[in-house]
């Protein structure tokens, strides 16, 4: 299998920049989703580097399933759990009892999601490069 680790990592970084830009636009739900995508792609980049193809969108599960020598610290897995919660509700109105996803996300939510994604991207980047 050809490693696409650097491609996945480059896209993770690009998604992180999109998340930051979305905060500036007031699109907090999209910032949270882009942060989730960034972290997910960074972890998948690490798996690519290890020669393993993985499926799924749970960042916390992916981090917990890393081989022992690449284990993420517990606090990083906890941050990933929050990002996992941004995968569906940020995009679909029928997840919420009423209103659109934009009605449920704040600037603080978005800033926290970006911060957590930055930490996960950095963790993975340090193991890949």
CSV table of N, CA, C and O in Angstrom, one decimal:
chain,number,residue,atom,x,y,z
A,1,UNK,N,0.9,-1.2,0.0
A,1,UNK,CA,0.0,0.0,0.0
A,1,UNK,C,0.9,1.2,0.0
A,1,UNK,O,1.8,1.4,0.8
A,2,UNK,N,0.6,2.1,-0.9
A,2,UNK,CA,1.4,3.4,-1.0
A,2,UNK,C,0.9,4.3,0.1
A,2,UNK,O,-0.3,4.5,0.3
A,3,UNK,N,1.8,4.9,0.9
A,3,UNK,CA,1.4,5.8,2.0
A,3,UNK,C,0.9,7.1,1.4
A,3,UNK,O,1.6,7.8,0.6
A,4,UNK,N,-0.3,7.5,1.9
A,4,UNK,CA,-0.8,8.8,1.5
A,4,UNK,C,-0.8,9.7,2.8
A,4,UNK,O,-1.6,10.6,2.8
A,5,UNK,N,0.0,9.4,3.7
A,5,UNK,CA,0.0,10.1,5.0
A,5,UNK,C,0.2,11.6,4.8
A,5,UNK,O,-0.6,12.3,5.5
A,6,UNK,N,1.1,12.0,4.0
A,6,UNK,CA,1.3,13.4,3.8
A,6,UNK,C,0.1,14.1,3.2
A,6,UNK,O,-0.2,15.3,3.5
A,7,UNK,N,-0.5,13.4,2.3
A,7,UNK,CA,-1.8,14.0,1.6
A,7,UNK,C,-2.9,14.2,2.7
A,7,UNK,O,-3.5,15.2,2.7
A,8,UNK,N,-3.1,13.2,3.5
A,8,UNK,CA,-4.1,13.2,4.6
A,8,UNK,C,-3.7,14.4,5.5
A,8,UNK,O,-4.6,15.1,6.0
A,9,UNK,N,-2.4,14.5,5.9
A,9,UNK,CA,-2.0,15.5,6.8
A,9,UNK,C,-2.2,16.9,6.2
A,9,UNK,O,-2.7,17.8,6.9
A,10,UNK,N,-1.8,17.1,5.0
A,10,UNK,CA,-2.0,18.4,4.3
A,10,UNK,C,-3.5,18.8,4.3
A,10,UNK,O,-3.8,20.0,4.5
A,11,UNK,N,-4.4,17.8,4.0
A,11,UNK,CA,-5.8,18.1,4.0
A,11,UNK,C,-6.3,18.5,5.5
A,11,UNK,O,-7.1,19.3,5.6
A,12,UNK,N,-5.8,17.8,6.5
A,12,UNK,CA,-6.1,18.0,7.8
A,12,UNK,C,-5.8,19.5,8.2
A,12,UNK,O,-6.5,20.2,8.8
A,13,UNK,N,-4.6,19.9,7.8
A,13,UNK,CA,-4.1,21.3,8.0
A,13,UNK,C,-5.0,22.3,7.3
A,13,UNK,O,-5.4,23.3,7.8
A,14,UNK,N,-5.4,22.0,6.1
A,14,UNK,CA,-6.3,22.8,5.3
A,14,UNK,C,-7.6,22.9,5.9
A,14,UNK,O,-8.2,24.0,6.0
A,15,UNK,N,-8.2,21.8,6.4
A,15,UNK,CA,-9.5,21.8,7.1
A,15,UNK,C,-9.4,22.6,8.4
A,15,UNK,O,-10.4,23.3,8.7
A,16,UNK,N,-8.3,22.6,9.0
A,16,UNK,CA,-8.1,23.4,10.3
A,16,UNK,C,-8.1,24.9,9.9
A,16,UNK,O,-8.8,25.7,10.7
A,17,UNK,N,-7.5,25.3,8.8
A,17,UNK,CA,-7.6,26.7,8.4
A,17,UNK,C,-9.0,27.1,8.1
A,17,UNK,O,-9.4,28.2,8.4
A,18,UNK,N,-9.7,26.2,7.4
A,18,UNK,CA,-11.1,26.4,7.1
A,18,UNK,C,-11.9,26.7,8.4
A,18,UNK,O,-12.8,27.6,8.5
A,19,UNK,N,-11.7,25.9,9.4
A,19,UNK,CA,-12.4,26.0,10.7
A,19,UNK,C,-12.1,27.4,11.3
A,19,UNK,O,-13.0,28.1,11.7
A,20,UNK,N,-10.9,27.8,11.2
A,20,UNK,CA,-10.5,29.1,11.8
A,20,UNK,C,-11.2,30.2,11.0
A,20,UNK,O,-11.7,31.2,11.5
A,21,UNK,N,-11.2,30.1,9.7
A,21,UNK,CA,-11.9,31.1,8.8
A,21,UNK,C,-13.4,31.2,9.1
A,21,UNK,O,-14.0,32.2,9.1
A,22,UNK,N,-14.0,30.0,9.4
A,22,UNK,CA,-15.4,30.0,9.7
A,22,UNK,C,-15.8,30.7,10.9
A,22,UNK,O,-16.8,31.3,11.0
A,23,UNK,N,-14.8,30.7,11.9
A,23,UNK,CA,-15.1,31.4,13.1
A,23,UNK,C,-15.2,32.9,12.8
A,23,UNK,O,-16.1,33.6,13.2
A,24,UNK,N,-14.3,33.4,12.0
A,24,UNK,CA,-14.3,34.8,11.6
A,24,UNK,C,-15.6,35.2,10.8
A,24,UNK,O,-16.0,36.4,10.9
A,25,UNK,N,-16.2,34.3,10.1
A,25,UNK,CA,-17.4,34.5,9.4
A,25,UNK,C,-18.7,34.4,10.3
A,25,UNK,O,-19.8,34.7,9.8
A,26,UNK,N,-18.5,33.9,11.5
A,26,UNK,CA,-19.6,33.6,12.4
A,26,UNK,C,-20.3,32.3,12.1
A,26,UNK,O,-21.4,32.1,12.6
A,27,UNK,N,-19.7,31.5,11.3
A,27,UNK,CA,-20.2,30.1,11.0
A,27,UNK,C,-19.7,29.1,12.0
A,27,UNK,O,-18.9,28.3,11.6
A,28,UNK,N,-20.2,29.2,13.2
A,28,UNK,CA,-19.7,28.4,14.3
A,28,UNK,C,-19.9,26.9,14.1
A,28,UNK,O,-19.1,26.1,14.5
A,29,UNK,N,-21.1,26.6,13.5
A,29,UNK,CA,-21.3,25.1,13.3
A,29,UNK,C,-20.4,24.6,12.3
A,29,UNK,O,-19.9,23.4,12.5
A,30,UNK,N,-20.0,25.3,11.3
A,30,UNK,CA,-19.1,24.8,10.3
A,30,UNK,C,-17.7,24.8,10.8
A,30,UNK,O,-16.9,23.9,10.5
A,31,UNK,N,-17.4,25.7,11.7
A,31,UNK,CA,-16.0,25.7,12.3
A,31,UNK,C,-15.9,24.4,13.1
A,31,UNK,O,-14.8,23.8,13.1
A,32,UNK,N,-16.9,24.1,13.9
A,32,UNK,CA,-16.9,22.8,14.7
A,32,UNK,C,-16.8,21.6,13.8
A,32,UNK,O,-16.0,20.7,14.1
A,33,UNK,N,-17.5,21.6,12.7
A,33,UNK,CA,-17.4,20.4,11.8
A,33,UNK,C,-16.1,20.4,11.1
A,33,UNK,O,-15.5,19.3,11.0
A,34,UNK,N,-15.6,21.5,10.7
A,34,UNK,CA,-14.2,21.5,10.0
A,34,UNK,C,-13.1,21.1,11.0
A,34,UNK,O,-12.2,20.4,10.6
A,35,UNK,N,-13.3,21.5,12.2
A,35,UNK,CA,-12.3,21.1,13.3
A,35,UNK,C,-12.4,19.6,13.4
A,35,UNK,O,-11.3,18.9,13.5
A,36,UNK,N,-13.6,19.0,13.5
A,36,UNK,CA,-13.7,17.6,13.6
A,36,UNK,C,-13.1,16.9,12.4
A,36,UNK,O,-12.3,15.9,12.6
A,37,UNK,N,-13.3,17.4,11.2
A,37,UNK,CA,-12.8,16.8,10.0
A,37,UNK,C,-11.2,16.9,10.0
A,37,UNK,O,-10.5,15.9,9.6
A,38,UNK,N,-10.7,18.0,10.5
A,38,UNK,CA,-9.3,18.2,10.6
A,38,UNK,C,-8.6,17.1,11.5
A,38,UNK,O,-7.7,16.5,11.1
A,39,UNK,N,-9.2,16.9,12.6
A,39,UNK,CA,-8.6,16.0,13.6
A,39,UNK,C,-8.8,14.6,13.1
A,39,UNK,O,-7.8,13.7,13.2
A,40,UNK,N,-9.9,14.2,12.5
A,40,UNK,CA,-10.1,12.9,11.9
A,40,UNK,C,-9.1,12.6,10.8
A,40,UNK,O,-8.5,11.5,10.8
A,41,UNK,N,-8.9,13.5,9.9
A,41,UNK,CA,-7.9,13.3,8.8
A,41,UNK,C,-6.5,13.2,9.4
A,41,UNK,O,-5.7,12.5,8.8
A,42,UNK,N,-6.2,14.0,10.4
A,42,UNK,CA,-4.8,13.9,11.0
A,42,UNK,C,-4.6,12.5,11.5
A,42,UNK,O,-3.5,11.9,11.3
A,43,UNK,N,-5.5,12.0,12.3
A,43,UNK,CA,-5.4,10.6,12.8
A,43,UNK,C,-5.3,9.6,11.7
A,43,UNK,O,-4.5,8.7,11.8
A,44,UNK,N,-6.1,9.8,10.7
A,44,UNK,CA,-6.0,8.8,9.6
A,44,UNK,C,-4.7,8.9,8.9
A,44,UNK,O,-4.2,7.9,8.3
A,45,UNK,N,-4.1,10.1,8.8
A,45,UNK,CA,-2.8,10.3,8.3
A,45,UNK,C,-1.7,9.5,9.1
A,45,UNK,O,-0.9,8.8,8.5
A,46,UNK,N,-1.9,9.5,10.4
A,46,UNK,CA,-1.0,8.7,11.2
A,46,UNK,C,-1.1,7.2,10.9
A,46,UNK,O,-0.1,6.5,10.8
A,47,UNK,N,-2.3,6.8,10.8
A,47,UNK,CA,-2.5,5.4,10.5
A,47,UNK,C,-1.9,5.0,9.1
A,47,UNK,O,-1.3,4.0,8.9
A,48,UNK,N,-2.1,5.9,8.1
A,48,UNK,CA,-1.4,5.7,6.8
A,48,UNK,C,0.1,5.6,7.0
A,48,UNK,O,0.7,4.7,6.4
A,49,UNK,N,0.7,6.4,7.8
A,49,UNK,CA,2.1,6.4,8.0
A,49,UNK,C,2.5,5.0,8.6
A,49,UNK,O,3.6,4.5,8.3
A,50,UNK,N,1.6,4.4,9.4
A,50,UNK,CA,1.9,3.1,10.0
A,50,UNK,C,1.5,2.0,9.1
A,50,UNK,O,1.7,0.8,9.5
A,51,UNK,N,1.0,2.3,7.9
A,51,UNK,CA,0.7,1.3,6.9
A,51,UNK,C,-0.6,0.6,7.2
A,51,UNK,O,-0.9,-0.5,6.7
A,52,UNK,N,-1.5,1.3,7.9
A,52,UNK,CA,-2.8,0.7,8.3
A,52,UNK,C,-3.9,1.6,7.7
A,52,UNK,O,-3.9,2.8,7.9
A,53,UNK,N,-4.9,0.9,7.0
A,53,UNK,CA,-6.0,1.7,6.6
A,53,UNK,C,-7.2,1.5,7.5
A,53,UNK,O,-7.5,0.4,7.9
A,54,UNK,N,-7.8,2.6,8.0
A,54,UNK,CA,-8.9,2.6,8.9
A,54,UNK,C,-10.1,3.2,8.3
A,54,UNK,O,-10.0,4.0,7.4
A,55,UNK,N,-11.3,2.8,8.9
A,55,UNK,CA,-12.5,3.4,8.5
A,55,UNK,C,-13.3,3.9,9.7
A,55,UNK,O,-13.0,3.5,10.8
A,56,UNK,N,-14.2,4.8,9.5
A,56,UNK,CA,-15.0,5.3,10.6
A,56,UNK,C,-14.6,6.8,10.9
A,56,UNK,O,-13.7,7.3,10.3
A,57,UNK,N,-15.4,7.4,11.7
A,57,UNK,CA,-15.3,8.8,11.9
A,57,UNK,C,-15.1,9.2,13.4
A,57,UNK,O,-15.0,10.4,13.7
A,58,UNK,N,-15.0,8.2,14.3
A,58,UNK,CA,-14.8,8.5,15.7
A,58,UNK,C,-13.3,8.7,16.0
A,58,UNK,O,-12.5,7.7,16.0
A,59,UNK,N,-13.0,9.9,16.2
A,59,UNK,CA,-11.6,10.3,16.4
A,59,UNK,C,-11.1,9.6,17.7
A,59,UNK,O,-10.0,9.1,17.8
A,60,UNK,N,-11.9,9.7,18.7
A,60,UNK,CA,-11.5,9.1,20.0
A,60,UNK,C,-11.3,7.6,19.9
A,60,UNK,O,-10.3,7.1,20.4
A,61,UNK,N,-12.1,6.9,19.2
A,61,UNK,CA,-11.9,5.4,19.0
A,61,UNK,C,-10.6,5.2,18.2
A,61,UNK,O,-9.8,4.3,18.5
A,62,UNK,N,-10.4,6.0,17.1
A,62,UNK,CA,-9.1,5.9,16.3
A,62,UNK,C,-7.9,6.1,17.2
A,62,UNK,O,-6.9,5.4,17.1
A,63,UNK,N,-7.9,7.1,18.0
A,63,UNK,CA,-6.8,7.4,18.9
A,63,UNK,C,-6.6,6.3,19.9
A,63,UNK,O,-5.4,5.9,20.1
A,64,UNK,N,-7.7,5.8,20.5
A,64,UNK,CA,-7.5,4.7,21.5
A,64,UNK,C,-7.0,3.4,20.9
A,64,UNK,O,-6.4,2.6,21.5
A,65,UNK,N,-7.2,3.2,19.6
A,65,UNK,CA,-6.9,2.0,18.9
A,65,UNK,C,-5.4,2.0,18.3
A,65,UNK,O,-5.0,1.1,17.7
A,66,UNK,N,-4.8,3.1,18.5
A,66,UNK,CA,-3.4,3.2,18.0
A,66,UNK,C,-2.5,2.2,18.7
A,66,UNK,O,-2.7,1.9,19.8
A,67,UNK,N,-1.5,1.7,18.0
A,67,UNK,CA,-0.5,0.8,18.6
A,67,UNK,C,0.1,1.4,19.9
A,67,UNK,O,0.2,2.6,20.0
A,68,UNK,N,0.5,0.6,20.8
A,68,UNK,CA,1.0,1.1,22.1
A,68,UNK,C,2.0,2.1,22.0
A,68,UNK,O,2.0,3.1,22.7
A,69,UNK,N,3.0,2.0,21.1
A,69,UNK,CA,4.1,3.0,21.0
A,69,UNK,C,3.6,4.3,20.4
A,69,UNK,O,4.4,5.3,20.4
A,70,UNK,N,2.4,4.4,20.0
A,70,UNK,CA,1.9,5.6,19.4
A,70,UNK,C,0.6,6.1,20.2
A,70,UNK,O,-0.1,7.1,19.7
A,71,UNK,N,0.4,5.6,21.3
A,71,UNK,CA,-0.8,5.9,22.1
A,71,UNK,C,-0.9,7.4,22.4
A,71,UNK,O,0.1,8.1,22.7
A,72,UNK,N,-2.1,7.9,22.3
A,72,UNK,CA,-2.4,9.3,22.6
A,72,UNK,C,-2.7,9.4,24.1
A,72,UNK,O,-3.2,8.5,24.7
A,73,UNK,N,-2.3,10.5,24.7
A,73,UNK,CA,-2.6,10.7,26.2
A,73,UNK,C,-4.1,10.8,26.4
A,73,UNK,O,-4.8,11.2,25.5
A,74,UNK,N,-4.5,10.4,27.5
A,74,UNK,CA,-6.0,10.4,27.9
A,74,UNK,C,-6.6,11.8,27.6
A,74,UNK,O,-7.8,11.8,27.1
A,75,UNK,N,-6.0,12.9,28.0
A,75,UNK,CA,-6.6,14.2,27.8
A,75,UNK,C,-6.9,14.5,26.3
A,75,UNK,O,-7.8,15.1,25.9
A,76,UNK,N,-6.0,13.9,25.4
A,76,UNK,CA,-6.2,14.1,24.0
A,76,UNK,C,-7.4,13.3,23.5
A,76,UNK,O,-8.2,13.7,22.7
A,77,UNK,N,-7.6,12.1,24.0
A,77,UNK,CA,-8.7,11.2,23.7
A,77,UNK,C,-10.0,11.9,24.2
A,77,UNK,O,-11.0,11.9,23.5
A,78,UNK,N,-10.0,12.5,25.4
A,78,UNK,CA,-11.1,13.2,25.9
A,78,UNK,C,-11.5,14.4,25.0
A,78,UNK,O,-12.7,14.7,24.8
A,79,UNK,N,-10.5,15.1,24.5
A,79,UNK,CA,-10.8,16.2,23.6
A,79,UNK,C,-11.4,15.7,22.3
A,79,UNK,O,-12.3,16.3,21.7
A,80,UNK,N,-10.9,14.5,21.8
A,80,UNK,CA,-11.4,13.9,20.6
A,80,UNK,C,-12.9,13.6,20.8
A,80,UNK,O,-13.7,13.7,19.9
A,81,UNK,N,-13.3,13.2,22.0
A,81,UNK,CA,-14.7,12.8,22.3
A,81,UNK,C,-15.6,14.0,22.0
A,81,UNK,O,-16.7,13.9,21.5
A,82,UNK,N,-15.1,15.2,22.4
A,82,UNK,CA,-15.9,16.4,22.1
A,82,UNK,C,-16.0,16.6,20.6
A,82,UNK,O,-17.1,16.9,20.1
A,83,UNK,N,-14.9,16.5,19.9
A,83,UNK,CA,-14.9,16.7,18.5
A,83,UNK,C,-15.8,15.6,17.8
A,83,UNK,O,-16.5,16.0,16.8
A,84,UNK,N,-15.9,14.4,18.3
A,84,UNK,CA,-16.8,13.4,17.8
A,84,UNK,C,-18.2,13.9,17.8
A,84,UNK,O,-19.0,13.5,16.9
A,85,UNK,N,-18.6,14.6,18.8
A,85,UNK,CA,-20.0,15.1,18.9
A,85,UNK,C,-20.3,16.1,17.9
A,85,UNK,O,-21.5,16.5,17.7
A,86,UNK,N,-19.3,16.6,17.1
A,86,UNK,CA,-19.6,17.6,16.1
A,86,UNK,C,-19.8,17.0,14.7
A,86,UNK,O,-20.0,17.8,13.7
A,87,UNK,N,-19.7,15.7,14.6
A,87,UNK,CA,-19.8,15.1,13.3
A,87,UNK,C,-21.1,15.2,12.6
A,87,UNK,O,-21.2,15.6,11.4
A,88,UNK,N,-22.2,15.0,13.3
A,88,UNK,CA,-23.5,15.0,12.6
A,88,UNK,C,-24.4,16.3,13.0
A,88,UNK,O,-24.9,16.9,12.1
A,89,UNK,N,-24.5,16.7,14.3
A,89,UNK,CA,-25.4,17.8,14.7
A,89,UNK,C,-25.0,19.1,14.1
A,89,UNK,O,-25.9,20.0,14.0
A,90,UNK,N,-23.8,19.3,13.6
A,90,UNK,CA,-23.4,20.5,13.0
A,90,UNK,C,-23.9,20.7,11.6
A,90,UNK,O,-24.0,21.9,11.1
A,91,UNK,N,-24.5,19.7,11.0
A,91,UNK,CA,-24.9,19.7,9.6
A,91,UNK,C,-26.4,19.5,9.4
A,91,UNK,O,-26.9,19.9,8.4
A,92,UNK,N,-27.0,18.8,10.3
A,92,UNK,CA,-28.4,18.3,10.0
A,92,UNK,C,-29.4,18.9,11.0
A,92,UNK,O,-29.4,18.6,12.2
A,93,UNK,N,-30.4,19.6,10.5
A,93,UNK,CA,-31.4,20.2,11.3
A,93,UNK,C,-32.3,19.2,12.1
A,93,UNK,O,-32.7,19.4,13.2
A,94,UNK,N,-32.4,18.0,11.5
A,94,UNK,CA,-33.3,17.0,12.1
A,94,UNK,C,-32.6,16.3,13.3
A,94,UNK,O,-33.2,15.6,14.0
A,95,UNK,N,-31.4,16.7,13.6
A,95,UNK,CA,-30.7,16.2,14.8
A,95,UNK,C,-31.3,17.0,16.0
A,95,UNK,O,-31.3,16.4,17.1
A,96,UNK,N,-31.7,18.2,15.8
A,96,UNK,CA,-32.1,19.1,16.9
A,96,UNK,C,-33.7,19.1,17.0
A,96,UNK,O,-34.3,18.9,16.0
A,97,UNK,N,-34.2,19.4,18.1
A,97,UNK,CA,-35.7,19.4,18.3
A,97,UNK,C,-36.4,20.4,17.4
A,97,UNK,O,-37.5,20.3,17.0
A,98,UNK,N,-35.7,21.5,17.2
A,98,UNK,CA,-36.2,22.6,16.3
A,98,UNK,C,-35.0,23.4,15.9
A,98,UNK,O,-34.0,23.4,16.5
A,99,UNK,N,-35.2,24.2,14.9
A,99,UNK,CA,-34.2,25.1,14.4
A,99,UNK,C,-33.1,24.4,13.6
A,99,UNK,O,-33.1,23.2,13.4
A,100,UNK,N,-32.2,25.3,13.1
A,100,UNK,CA,-31.1,24.8,12.3
A,100,UNK,C,-29.8,24.6,13.2
A,100,UNK,O,-29.7,25.2,14.3
A,101,UNK,N,-28.8,23.9,12.7
A,101,UNK,CA,-27.6,23.7,13.5
A,101,UNK,C,-27.0,25.1,13.9
A,101,UNK,O,-26.4,25.2,15.0
A,102,UNK,N,-27.1,26.0,13.0
A,102,UNK,CA,-26.5,27.4,13.3
A,102,UNK,C,-27.1,28.0,14.6
A,102,UNK,O,-26.4,28.8,15.2
A,103,UNK,N,-28.2,27.5,15.0
A,103,UNK,CA,-28.9,28.1,16.2
A,103,UNK,C,-28.3,27.5,17.5
A,103,UNK,O,-28.5,28.0,18.5
A,104,UNK,N,-27.5,26.5,17.3
A,104,UNK,CA,-27.0,25.7,18.5
A,104,UNK,C,-25.5,25.9,18.8
A,104,UNK,O,-25.0,25.3,19.8
A,105,UNK,N,-24.8,26.5,18.0
A,105,UNK,CA,-23.3,26.6,18.2
A,105,UNK,C,-22.9,28.1,18.4
A,105,UNK,O,-23.4,29.0,17.8
A,106,UNK,N,-21.9,28.2,19.4
A,106,UNK,CA,-21.5,29.5,19.8
A,106,UNK,C,-20.0,29.7,19.3
A,106,UNK,O,-19.3,28.8,19.0
A,107,UNK,N,-19.6,30.9,19.4
A,107,UNK,CA,-18.2,31.3,19.2
A,107,UNK,C,-17.2,30.5,20.1
A,107,UNK,O,-16.2,30.0,19.7
A,108,UNK,N,-17.6,30.4,21.3
A,108,UNK,CA,-16.8,29.6,22.3
A,108,UNK,C,-16.7,28.1,21.9
A,108,UNK,O,-15.7,27.5,22.0
A,109,UNK,N,-17.8,27.5,21.5
A,109,UNK,CA,-17.8,26.2,21.0
A,109,UNK,C,-16.8,26.0,19.9
A,109,UNK,O,-16.0,25.1,19.9
A,110,UNK,N,-16.9,26.9,18.9
A,110,UNK,CA,-16.0,26.9,17.8
A,110,UNK,C,-14.5,27.0,18.2
A,110,UNK,O,-13.6,26.3,17.7
A,111,UNK,N,-14.2,28.0,19.0
A,111,UNK,CA,-12.8,28.2,19.4
A,111,UNK,C,-12.3,27.0,20.2
A,111,UNK,O,-11.1,26.6,20.0
A,112,UNK,N,-13.1,26.4,21.0
A,112,UNK,CA,-12.7,25.2,21.7
A,112,UNK,C,-12.4,24.0,20.8
A,112,UNK,O,-11.4,23.3,20.8
A,113,UNK,N,-13.3,23.9,19.8
A,113,UNK,CA,-13.1,22.8,18.8
A,113,UNK,C,-11.9,23.0,18.0
A,113,UNK,O,-11.1,22.0,17.8
A,114,UNK,N,-11.6,24.2,17.6
A,114,UNK,CA,-10.4,24.5,16.9
A,114,UNK,C,-9.1,24.2,17.7
A,114,UNK,O,-8.2,23.6,17.3
A,115,UNK,N,-9.2,24.6,19.0
A,115,UNK,CA,-8.1,24.4,19.9
A,115,UNK,C,-7.8,22.9,20.0
A,115,UNK,O,-6.7,22.4,20.0
A,116,UNK,N,-8.9,22.1,20.2
A,116,UNK,CA,-8.7,20.7,20.4
A,116,UNK,C,-8.2,20.0,19.1
A,116,UNK,O,-7.3,19.1,19.1
A,117,UNK,N,-8.7,20.5,17.9
A,117,UNK,CA,-8.2,19.9,16.7
A,117,UNK,C,-6.7,20.3,16.5
A,117,UNK,O,-6.0,19.4,16.0
A,118,UNK,N,-6.3,21.5,16.8
A,118,UNK,CA,-4.9,21.9,16.7
A,118,UNK,C,-4.0,20.9,17.5
A,118,UNK,O,-3.0,20.5,17.0
A,119,UNK,N,-4.5,20.6,18.7
A,119,UNK,CA,-3.7,19.7,19.6
A,119,UNK,C,-3.6,18.3,18.9
A,119,UNK,O,-2.5,17.7,19.0
A,120,UNK,N,-4.6,17.8,18.4
A,120,UNK,CA,-4.6,16.5,17.7
A,120,UNK,C,-3.8,16.5,16.5
A,120,UNK,O,-3.0,15.6,16.2
A,121,UNK,N,-3.9,17.5,15.7
A,121,UNK,CA,-3.1,17.6,14.5
A,121,UNK,C,-1.6,17.7,14.8
A,121,UNK,O,-0.8,17.0,14.2
A,122,UNK,N,-1.3,18.4,15.8
A,122,UNK,CA,0.1,18.5,16.2
A,122,UNK,C,0.6,17.2,16.7
A,122,UNK,O,1.8,16.8,16.4
A,123,UNK,N,-0.2,16.5,17.5
A,123,UNK,CA,0.2,15.2,18.0
A,123,UNK,C,0.5,14.2,16.9
A,123,UNK,O,1.6,13.6,16.8
A,124,UNK,N,-0.3,14.2,15.9
A,124,UNK,CA,-0.2,13.3,14.7
A,124,UNK,C,1.0,13.8,13.9
A,124,UNK,O,1.8,12.9,13.4
A,125,UNK,N,1.1,15.0,13.6
A,125,UNK,CA,2.2,15.6,12.8
A,125,UNK,C,3.5,15.3,13.4
A,125,UNK,O,4.5,14.9,12.6
A,126,UNK,N,3.7,15.3,14.7
A,126,UNK,CA,5.0,15.0,15.3
A,126,UNK,C,5.3,13.5,15.1
A,126,UNK,O,6.5,13.2,15.2
A,127,UNK,N,4.4,12.7,14.9
A,127,UNK,CA,4.6,11.3,14.7
A,127,UNK,C,4.8,10.9,13.3
A,127,UNK,O,5.4,9.9,12.9
A,128,UNK,N,4.3,11.8,12.4
A,128,UNK,CA,4.4,11.5,10.9
A,128,UNK,C,5.7,12.1,10.3
A,128,UNK,O,6.4,11.4,9.5
A,129,UNK,N,6.0,13.3,10.6
A,129,UNK,CA,7.1,14.0,10.0
A,129,UNK,C,8.4,13.8,10.8
A,129,UNK,O,8.5,13.5,11.9
